Amino acid sequence: MLKFIKDWILPIAMITGALTHNWVSRLSFLTPCLLFVMLFLTFCKISFKDIRFHPAHLWLLLIQLAASIGLYYLLLPFDVVIAQGAMLCLLAPTATAAAVITGMLGGNVGFLTTYVLFCNIAVAIAVPIYFPLMGTHEEISFIQSAWYICRKVFPILIFPLFTAVALRYWAPRVHKALLSIPKLAFYLWIAALTVVTGTTVNFIISRDSTEYRTETGLLIVSLILCCLQFIVGRRIGKHYGDPVSSGQGLGQKNTILAIWMAQTYLHPLTAIAPAGYILWQNIINSWQLRLRNKQKQ
């Protein structure tokens, strides 16, 4: 039973959130706090002397930053909501739990953890530029809109880094104690995944929406982009001898953050794309973990 739960913990968390959406959705106010703590715990594992830029990092970042805005403008003439959803599926930074999954799959945790740092900083800079280009907060100027988004998103993405660095140098005992619980970020991610799934299901059910075509389009686009990012990431990693780390770096997204940004700054329906991405990436991760466990047996 324990082995079954371990292998399928991600889908179990999503099903739990979906079935208990009436109650779990009331905890949505905890999402920013959970995001902060998960990033903080991830950054605690990073020592500046261990941060090594790898050529694969550059390729992964280019795909996220360039392809996301490029795909948005490509899809914009067809449907603005689907365009926003597609952009989020590409732009969303790597999930903090990706380092844990990478380790379980036999990848390079140091490579992935370093990429999480680079990726989150890049997204924190890109979001205040990209979102105003989409016409968010049209009642204010581009500069005002960029500043508004920056002061909302930056603390969630960057402050955890500063806090982790401060703790490493000024409270080393506390820092060491946190490192002694290596899977704490993963467990928090499971909790956040349950809350976000419940919040999203509650949002979809509560809407008297007839935009089924757009909703279906968002789910299909998220499925295609999820599969493509895992495949492209693994192809890039294979070139450098580590397909697992690059595959997880590009494919496993912080969809919790993406949903929060969608519900806060973009069209509400846009959140369906990263919500669908949660399902697809966790099916892929569960499948990969099962294959890995079979190989060990």
mmCIF file of C-alpha atoms in Angstrom:
data_model
loop_
_atom_site.group_PDB
_atom_site.id
_atom_site.type_symbol
_atom_site.label_atom_id
_atom_site.label_comp_id
_atom_site.label_asym_id
_atom_site.label_seq_id
_atom_site.Cartn_x
_atom_site.Cartn_y
_atom_site.Cartn_z
ATOM 1 C CA MET A 1 0.000 0.000 0.000
ATOM 2 C CA LEU A 2 2.808 2.398 0.919
ATOM 3 C CA LYS A 3 4.569 1.626 -2.360
ATOM 4 C CA PHE A 4 1.369 2.375 -4.292
ATOM 5 C CA ILE A 5 0.975 5.720 -2.512
ATOM 6 C CA LYS A 6 4.637 6.582 -3.167
ATOM 7 C CA ASP A 7 4.333 5.781 -6.876
ATOM 8 C CA TRP A 8 1.059 7.647 -7.368
ATOM 9 C CA ILE A 9 1.291 10.440 -4.780
ATOM 10 C CA LEU A 10 0.957 13.191 -7.404
ATOM 11 C CA PRO A 11 -2.320 11.969 -8.972
ATOM 12 C CA ILE A 12 -3.618 11.137 -5.475
ATOM 13 C CA ALA A 13 -3.015 14.746 -4.372
ATOM 14 C CA MET A 14 -4.870 16.066 -7.422
ATOM 15 C CA ILE A 15 -7.812 13.680 -6.993
ATOM 16 C CA THR A 16 -8.030 14.594 -3.310
ATOM 17 C CA GLY A 17 -8.074 18.294 -4.174
ATOM 18 C CA ALA A 18 -10.724 17.769 -6.847
ATOM 19 C CA LEU A 19 -13.003 15.672 -4.603
ATOM 20 C CA THR A 20 -12.719 18.067 -1.649
ATOM 21 C CA HIS A 21 -12.721 21.285 -3.689
ATOM 22 C CA ASN A 22 -15.472 22.896 -1.576
ATOM 23 C CA TRP A 23 -13.276 22.798 1.519
ATOM 24 C CA VAL A 24 -9.779 22.882 0.022
ATOM 25 C CA SER A 25 -10.518 25.988 -2.063
ATOM 26 C CA ARG A 26 -10.955 27.941 1.175
ATOM 27 C CA LEU A 27 -7.232 27.475 1.789
ATOM 28 C CA SER A 28 -6.253 29.253 -1.438
ATOM 29 C CA PHE A 29 -4.957 32.208 0.583
ATOM 30 C CA LEU A 30 -2.068 29.938 1.633
ATOM 31 C CA THR A 31 -0.775 29.534 -1.940
ATOM 32 C CA PRO A 32 1.663 32.514 -1.950
ATOM 33 C CA CYS A 33 3.029 31.398 1.429
ATOM 34 C CA LEU A 34 3.538 27.831 0.225
ATOM 35 C CA LEU A 35 5.261 29.106 -2.927
ATOM 36 C CA PHE A 36 7.575 31.270 -0.833
ATOM 37 C CA VAL A 37 8.521 28.435 1.524
ATOM 38 C CA MET A 38 9.062 25.902 -1.283
ATOM 39 C CA LEU A 39 11.410 28.259 -3.135
ATOM 40 C CA PHE A 40 13.148 29.164 0.120
ATOM 41 C CA LEU A 41 13.829 25.486 0.922
ATOM 42 C CA THR A 42 15.104 24.895 -2.603
ATOM 43 C CA PHE A 43 17.451 27.879 -2.470
ATOM 44 C CA CYS A 44 18.738 26.724 0.931
ATOM 45 C CA LYS A 45 20.305 23.773 -0.896
ATOM 46 C CA ILE A 46 22.272 26.075 -3.183
ATOM 47 C CA SER A 47 25.722 27.301 -2.279
ATOM 48 C CA PHE A 48 27.098 30.081 -4.459
ATOM 49 C CA LYS A 49 30.333 28.133 -4.882
ATOM 50 C CA ASP A 50 28.288 25.236 -6.284
ATOM 51 C CA ILE A 51 26.457 27.375 -8.833
ATOM 52 C CA ARG A 52 27.927 26.468 -12.191
ATOM 53 C CA PHE A 53 26.443 27.709 -15.414
ATOM 54 C CA HIS A 54 25.987 24.913 -17.932
ATOM 55 C CA PRO A 55 25.423 25.432 -21.684
ATOM 56 C CA ALA A 56 22.177 23.465 -21.390
ATOM 57 C CA HIS A 57 20.859 26.121 -18.974
ATOM 58 C CA LEU A 58 21.110 28.738 -21.714
ATOM 59 C CA TRP A 59 19.169 26.632 -24.231
ATOM 60 C CA LEU A 60 16.435 25.873 -21.712
ATOM 61 C CA LEU A 61 16.106 29.545 -20.753
ATOM 62 C CA LEU A 62 15.969 30.638 -24.392
ATOM 63 C CA ILE A 63 13.124 28.206 -25.071
ATOM 64 C CA GLN A 64 11.177 29.432 -22.051
ATOM 65 C CA LEU A 65 11.622 33.139 -22.646
ATOM 66 C CA ALA A 66 11.646 33.382 -26.452
ATOM 67 C CA ALA A 67 9.225 30.589 -27.344
ATOM 68 C CA SER A 68 6.659 31.709 -24.758
ATOM 69 C CA ILE A 69 6.208 35.228 -26.128
ATOM 70 C CA GLY A 70 6.606 33.984 -29.715
ATOM 71 C CA LEU A 71 3.852 31.402 -29.305
ATOM 72 C CA TYR A 72 1.614 34.029 -27.683
ATOM 73 C CA TYR A 73 1.769 36.288 -30.743
ATOM 74 C CA LEU A 74 1.406 33.276 -33.054
ATOM 75 C CA LEU A 75 -1.876 32.198 -31.401
ATOM 76 C CA LEU A 76 -3.167 35.701 -30.648
ATOM 77 C CA PRO A 77 -5.095 36.115 -33.961
ATOM 78 C CA PHE A 78 -7.029 32.913 -33.226
ATOM 79 C CA ASP A 79 -7.882 33.232 -29.509
ATOM 80 C CA VAL A 80 -6.401 35.608 -26.930
ATOM 81 C CA VAL A 81 -7.221 33.347 -23.968
ATOM 82 C CA ILE A 82 -5.605 30.281 -25.550
ATOM 83 C CA ALA A 83 -2.615 32.454 -26.486
ATOM 84 C CA GLN A 84 -2.213 33.556 -22.858
ATOM 85 C CA GLY A 85 -2.592 29.985 -21.623
ATOM 86 C CA ALA A 86 0.031 28.685 -24.047
ATOM 87 C CA MET A 87 2.440 31.426 -23.026
ATOM 88 C CA LEU A 88 2.015 30.546 -19.348
ATOM 89 C CA CYS A 89 2.690 26.846 -20.032
ATOM 90 C CA LEU A 90 6.040 27.803 -21.570
ATOM 91 C CA LEU A 91 7.012 30.746 -19.363
ATOM 92 C CA ALA A 92 6.220 29.185 -15.967
ATOM 93 C CA PRO A 93 9.446 28.532 -14.062
ATOM 94 C CA THR A 94 10.646 25.061 -13.158
ATOM 95 C CA ALA A 95 8.859 23.543 -10.177
ATOM 96 C CA THR A 96 10.749 23.555 -6.885
ATOM 97 C CA ALA A 97 9.923 19.862 -6.484
ATOM 98 C CA ALA A 98 11.609 19.112 -9.820
ATOM 99 C CA ALA A 99 14.930 18.734 -8.002
ATOM 100 C CA VAL A 100 13.413 16.007 -5.826
ATOM 101 C CA ILE A 101 11.885 14.191 -8.817
ATOM 102 C CA THR A 102 15.182 14.538 -10.706
ATOM 103 C CA GLY A 103 17.023 12.863 -7.833
ATOM 104 C CA MET A 104 14.481 10.053 -7.724
ATOM 105 C CA LEU A 105 14.956 9.532 -11.481
ATOM 106 C CA GLY A 106 18.748 9.431 -11.195
ATOM 107 C CA GLY A 107 19.440 12.876 -12.667
ATOM 108 C CA ASN A 108 21.843 15.623 -11.594
ATOM 109 C CA VAL A 109 20.187 17.443 -8.699
ATOM 110 C CA GLY A 110 22.867 20.157 -8.645
ATOM 111 C CA PHE A 111 22.244 20.988 -12.304
ATOM 112 C CA LEU A 112 18.490 21.176 -11.759
ATOM 113 C CA THR A 113 18.660 23.183 -8.520
ATOM 114 C CA THR A 114 20.947 25.731 -10.171
ATOM 115 C CA TYR A 115 18.559 25.977 -13.100
ATOM 116 C CA VAL A 116 15.654 26.607 -10.713
ATOM 117 C CA LEU A 117 17.583 29.627 -9.440
ATOM 118 C CA PHE A 118 18.390 31.008 -12.915
ATOM 119 C CA CYS A 119 14.918 30.240 -14.208
ATOM 120 C CA ASN A 120 13.038 31.958 -11.383
ATOM 121 C CA ILE A 121 15.175 35.084 -11.624
ATOM 122 C CA ALA A 122 14.623 35.195 -15.404
ATOM 123 C CA VAL A 123 10.842 34.766 -15.033
ATOM 124 C CA ALA A 124 10.695 37.396 -12.300
ATOM 125 C CA ILE A 125 12.275 39.843 -14.755
ATOM 126 C CA ALA A 126 10.247 38.707 -17.793
ATOM 127 C CA VAL A 127 6.747 38.683 -16.279
ATOM 128 C CA PRO A 128 6.560 42.451 -15.572
ATOM 129 C CA ILE A 129 7.578 43.007 -19.206
ATOM 130 C CA TYR A 130 5.445 40.352 -20.890
ATOM 131 C CA PHE A 131 2.137 40.797 -19.052
ATOM 132 C CA PRO A 132 1.710 44.517 -19.848
ATOM 133 C CA LEU A 133 2.347 43.668 -23.522
ATOM 134 C CA MET A 134 -0.751 41.482 -23.321
ATOM 135 C CA GLY A 135 -2.895 44.389 -22.306
ATOM 136 C CA THR A 136 -3.259 43.493 -18.641
ATOM 137 C CA HIS A 137 -4.352 46.458 -16.537
ATOM 138 C CA GLU A 138 -5.151 48.511 -19.639
ATOM 139 C CA GLU A 139 -6.401 51.342 -17.454
ATOM 140 C CA ILE A 140 -2.823 52.220 -16.467
ATOM 141 C CA SER A 141 0.369 52.836 -18.445
ATOM 142 C CA PHE A 142 2.897 50.176 -19.411
ATOM 143 C CA ILE A 143 5.395 51.378 -16.780
ATOM 144 C CA GLN A 144 2.748 51.446 -14.045
ATOM 145 C CA SER A 145 1.483 48.016 -15.047
ATOM 146 C CA ALA A 146 5.002 46.575 -15.103
ATOM 147 C CA TRP A 147 5.726 48.021 -11.664
ATOM 148 C CA TYR A 148 2.419 46.712 -10.283
ATOM 149 C CA ILE A 149 3.154 43.169 -11.468
ATOM 150 C CA CYS A 150 6.815 43.384 -10.470
ATOM 151 C CA ARG A 151 6.081 44.283 -6.854
ATOM 152 C CA LYS A 152 3.559 41.440 -6.639
ATOM 153 C CA VAL A 153 5.583 38.699 -8.333
ATOM 154 C CA PHE A 154 9.138 39.647 -7.354
ATOM 155 C CA PRO A 155 8.696 38.988 -3.604
ATOM 156 C CA ILE A 156 7.376 35.490 -4.286
ATOM 157 C CA LEU A 157 10.289 34.600 -6.569
ATOM 158 C CA ILE A 158 13.288 36.590 -5.333
ATOM 159 C CA PHE A 159 12.840 37.197 -1.585
ATOM 160 C CA PRO A 160 13.168 33.452 -0.844
ATOM 161 C CA LEU A 161 16.652 33.600 -2.369
ATOM 162 C CA PHE A 162 17.728 36.505 -0.152
ATOM 163 C CA THR A 163 16.228 34.805 2.910
ATOM 164 C CA ALA A 164 18.055 31.539 2.172
ATOM 165 C CA VAL A 165 21.391 33.325 1.711
ATOM 166 C CA ALA A 166 20.912 35.287 4.937
ATOM 167 C CA LEU A 167 20.053 32.128 6.848
ATOM 168 C CA ARG A 168 23.125 30.303 5.502
ATOM 169 C CA TYR A 169 25.498 32.974 6.835
ATOM 170 C CA TRP A 170 23.701 34.319 9.916
ATOM 171 C CA ALA A 171 21.874 31.256 11.250
ATOM 172 C CA PRO A 172 23.862 28.228 10.047
ATOM 173 C CA ARG A 173 22.351 25.876 12.631
ATOM 174 C CA VAL A 174 18.828 26.604 11.447
ATOM 175 C CA HIS A 175 20.007 26.288 7.866
ATOM 176 C CA LYS A 176 21.582 22.892 8.615
ATOM 177 C CA ALA A 177 18.413 21.720 10.381
ATOM 178 C CA LEU A 178 16.322 22.547 7.306
ATOM 179 C CA LEU A 179 18.731 20.663 5.048
ATOM 180 C CA SER A 180 18.288 17.589 7.235
ATOM 181 C CA ILE A 181 14.709 17.330 5.907
ATOM 182 C CA PRO A 182 15.487 17.011 2.172
ATOM 183 C CA LYS A 183 11.954 16.118 1.062
ATOM 184 C CA LEU A 184 10.164 18.871 2.983
ATOM 185 C CA ALA A 185 9.804 20.994 -0.186
ATOM 186 C CA PHE A 186 8.288 18.001 -1.973
ATOM 187 C CA TYR A 187 5.710 17.443 0.772
ATOM 188 C CA LEU A 188 4.809 21.130 0.757
ATOM 189 C CA TRP A 189 4.437 20.909 -3.026
ATOM 190 C CA ILE A 190 2.002 18.010 -2.584
ATOM 191 C CA ALA A 191 -0.019 20.142 -0.140
ATOM 192 C CA ALA A 192 0.056 23.125 -2.501
ATOM 193 C CA LEU A 193 -0.906 20.880 -5.432
ATOM 194 C CA THR A 194 -3.949 19.653 -3.492
ATOM 195 C CA VAL A 195 -5.028 23.211 -2.632
ATOM 196 C CA VAL A 196 -4.512 24.579 -6.151
ATOM 197 C CA THR A 197 -6.305 21.640 -7.775
ATOM 198 C CA GLY A 198 -9.264 22.130 -5.449
ATOM 199 C CA THR A 199 -9.290 25.886 -6.061
ATOM 200 C CA THR A 200 -9.179 25.430 -9.831
ATOM 201 C CA VAL A 201 -11.920 22.770 -9.870
ATOM 202 C CA ASN A 202 -14.075 24.973 -7.655
ATOM 203 C CA PHE A 203 -13.449 27.912 -9.995
ATOM 204 C CA ILE A 204 -14.425 25.922 -13.104
ATOM 205 C CA ILE A 205 -17.552 24.442 -11.499
ATOM 206 C CA SER A 206 -18.734 27.761 -10.107
ATOM 207 C CA ARG A 207 -18.502 29.481 -13.507
ATOM 208 C CA ASP A 208 -21.622 29.588 -15.627
ATOM 209 C CA SER A 209 -19.426 29.294 -18.675
ATOM 210 C CA THR A 210 -20.433 28.376 -22.200
ATOM 211 C CA GLU A 211 -16.910 28.817 -23.547
ATOM 212 C CA TYR A 212 -16.380 25.073 -23.939
ATOM 213 C CA ARG A 213 -14.386 25.496 -27.124
ATOM 214 C CA THR A 214 -11.868 27.779 -25.406
ATOM 215 C CA GLU A 215 -11.652 25.545 -22.334
ATOM 216 C CA THR A 216 -11.080 22.451 -24.484
ATOM 217 C CA GLY A 217 -8.499 24.340 -26.535
ATOM 218 C CA LEU A 218 -6.613 25.306 -23.370
ATOM 219 C CA LEU A 219 -6.483 21.682 -22.204
ATOM 220 C CA ILE A 220 -5.307 20.438 -25.602
ATOM 221 C CA VAL A 221 -2.648 23.162 -25.891
ATOM 222 C CA SER A 222 -1.362 22.401 -22.377
ATOM 223 C CA LEU A 223 -1.114 18.670 -23.234
ATOM 224 C CA ILE A 224 0.826 19.334 -26.447
ATOM 225 C CA LEU A 225 3.189 21.823 -24.788
ATOM 226 C CA CYS A 226 3.768 19.560 -21.788
ATOM 227 C CA CYS A 227 4.793 16.614 -23.977
ATOM 228 C CA LEU A 228 6.913 18.822 -26.246
ATOM 229 C CA GLN A 229 8.809 20.420 -23.368
ATOM 230 C CA PHE A 230 9.693 17.084 -21.787
ATOM 231 C CA ILE A 231 10.799 15.745 -25.180
ATOM 232 C CA VAL A 232 12.784 18.852 -26.193
ATOM 233 C CA GLY A 233 14.351 19.108 -22.729
ATOM 234 C CA ARG A 234 15.475 15.485 -22.858
ATOM 235 C CA ARG A 235 16.863 15.988 -26.377
ATOM 236 C CA ILE A 236 18.925 18.954 -25.189
ATOM 237 C CA GLY A 237 20.082 17.041 -22.121
ATOM 238 C CA LYS A 238 20.964 13.967 -24.170
ATOM 239 C CA HIS A 239 23.361 16.120 -26.185
ATOM 240 C CA TYR A 240 25.160 16.965 -22.906
ATOM 241 C CA GLY A 241 24.880 13.499 -21.386
ATOM 242 C CA ASP A 242 22.065 14.149 -18.903
ATOM 243 C CA PRO A 243 18.577 13.852 -20.451
ATOM 244 C CA VAL A 244 16.742 13.472 -17.126
ATOM 245 C CA SER A 245 17.823 16.802 -15.586
ATOM 246 C CA SER A 246 17.141 18.898 -18.691
ATOM 247 C CA GLY A 247 13.856 17.099 -19.326
ATOM 248 C CA GLN A 248 12.619 17.878 -15.819
ATOM 249 C CA GLY A 249 14.041 21.402 -15.983
ATOM 250 C CA LEU A 250 12.023 22.308 -19.058
ATOM 251 C CA GLY A 251 9.016 20.022 -18.618
ATOM 252 C CA GLN A 252 8.150 20.142 -14.901
ATOM 253 C CA LYS A 253 6.595 23.539 -14.274
ATOM 254 C CA ASN A 254 5.631 25.497 -11.200
ATOM 255 C CA THR A 255 2.001 25.347 -12.288
ATOM 256 C CA ILE A 256 0.881 26.535 -8.867
ATOM 257 C CA LEU A 257 2.611 29.844 -9.522
ATOM 258 C CA ALA A 258 1.273 29.896 -13.106
ATOM 259 C CA ILE A 259 -2.323 29.429 -11.918
ATOM 260 C CA TRP A 260 -1.888 32.162 -9.332
ATOM 261 C CA MET A 261 -0.541 34.562 -11.977
ATOM 262 C CA ALA A 262 -3.349 33.638 -14.380
ATOM 263 C CA GLN A 263 -6.070 34.213 -11.811
ATOM 264 C CA THR A 264 -4.448 37.456 -10.640
ATOM 265 C CA TYR A 265 -3.326 39.177 -13.847
ATOM 266 C CA LEU A 266 -4.793 37.474 -16.933
ATOM 267 C CA HIS A 267 -8.196 36.313 -18.196
ATOM 268 C CA PRO A 268 -9.667 33.971 -15.523
ATOM 269 C CA LEU A 269 -10.120 31.117 -18.011
ATOM 270 C CA THR A 270 -6.374 31.174 -18.700
ATOM 271 C CA ALA A 271 -5.860 29.276 -15.435
ATOM 272 C CA ILE A 272 -7.293 26.164 -17.111
ATOM 273 C CA ALA A 273 -4.091 25.759 -19.183
ATOM 274 C CA PRO A 274 -1.674 25.430 -16.231
ATOM 275 C CA ALA A 275 -4.364 23.442 -14.378
ATOM 276 C CA GLY A 276 -4.409 20.964 -17.248
ATOM 277 C CA TYR A 277 -0.609 21.039 -17.285
ATOM 278 C CA ILE A 278 -0.669 19.836 -13.664
ATOM 279 C CA LEU A 279 -2.497 16.706 -14.791
ATOM 280 C CA TRP A 280 -0.294 16.001 -17.799
ATOM 281 C CA GLN A 281 3.078 16.582 -16.111
ATOM 282 C CA ASN A 282 2.144 14.487 -13.094
ATOM 283 C CA ILE A 283 1.000 11.618 -15.302
ATOM 284 C CA ILE A 284 4.392 11.802 -17.045
ATOM 285 C CA ASN A 285 6.249 12.027 -13.711
ATOM 286 C CA SER A 286 4.313 9.102 -12.233
ATOM 287 C CA TRP A 287 5.055 7.044 -15.337
ATOM 288 C CA GLN A 288 8.758 7.930 -15.172
ATOM 289 C CA LEU A 289 8.939 7.040 -11.470
ATOM 290 C CA ARG A 290 7.282 3.678 -12.114
ATOM 291 C CA LEU A 291 9.768 2.906 -14.891
ATOM 292 C CA ARG A 292 12.653 3.919 -12.625
ATOM 293 C CA ASN A 293 11.373 1.719 -9.789
ATOM 294 C CA LYS A 294 11.025 -1.235 -12.167
ATOM 295 C CA GLN A 295 14.619 -0.735 -13.342
ATOM 296 C CA LYS A 296 15.840 -0.858 -9.728
ATOM 297 C CA GLN A 297 14.031 -4.130 -9.040
#
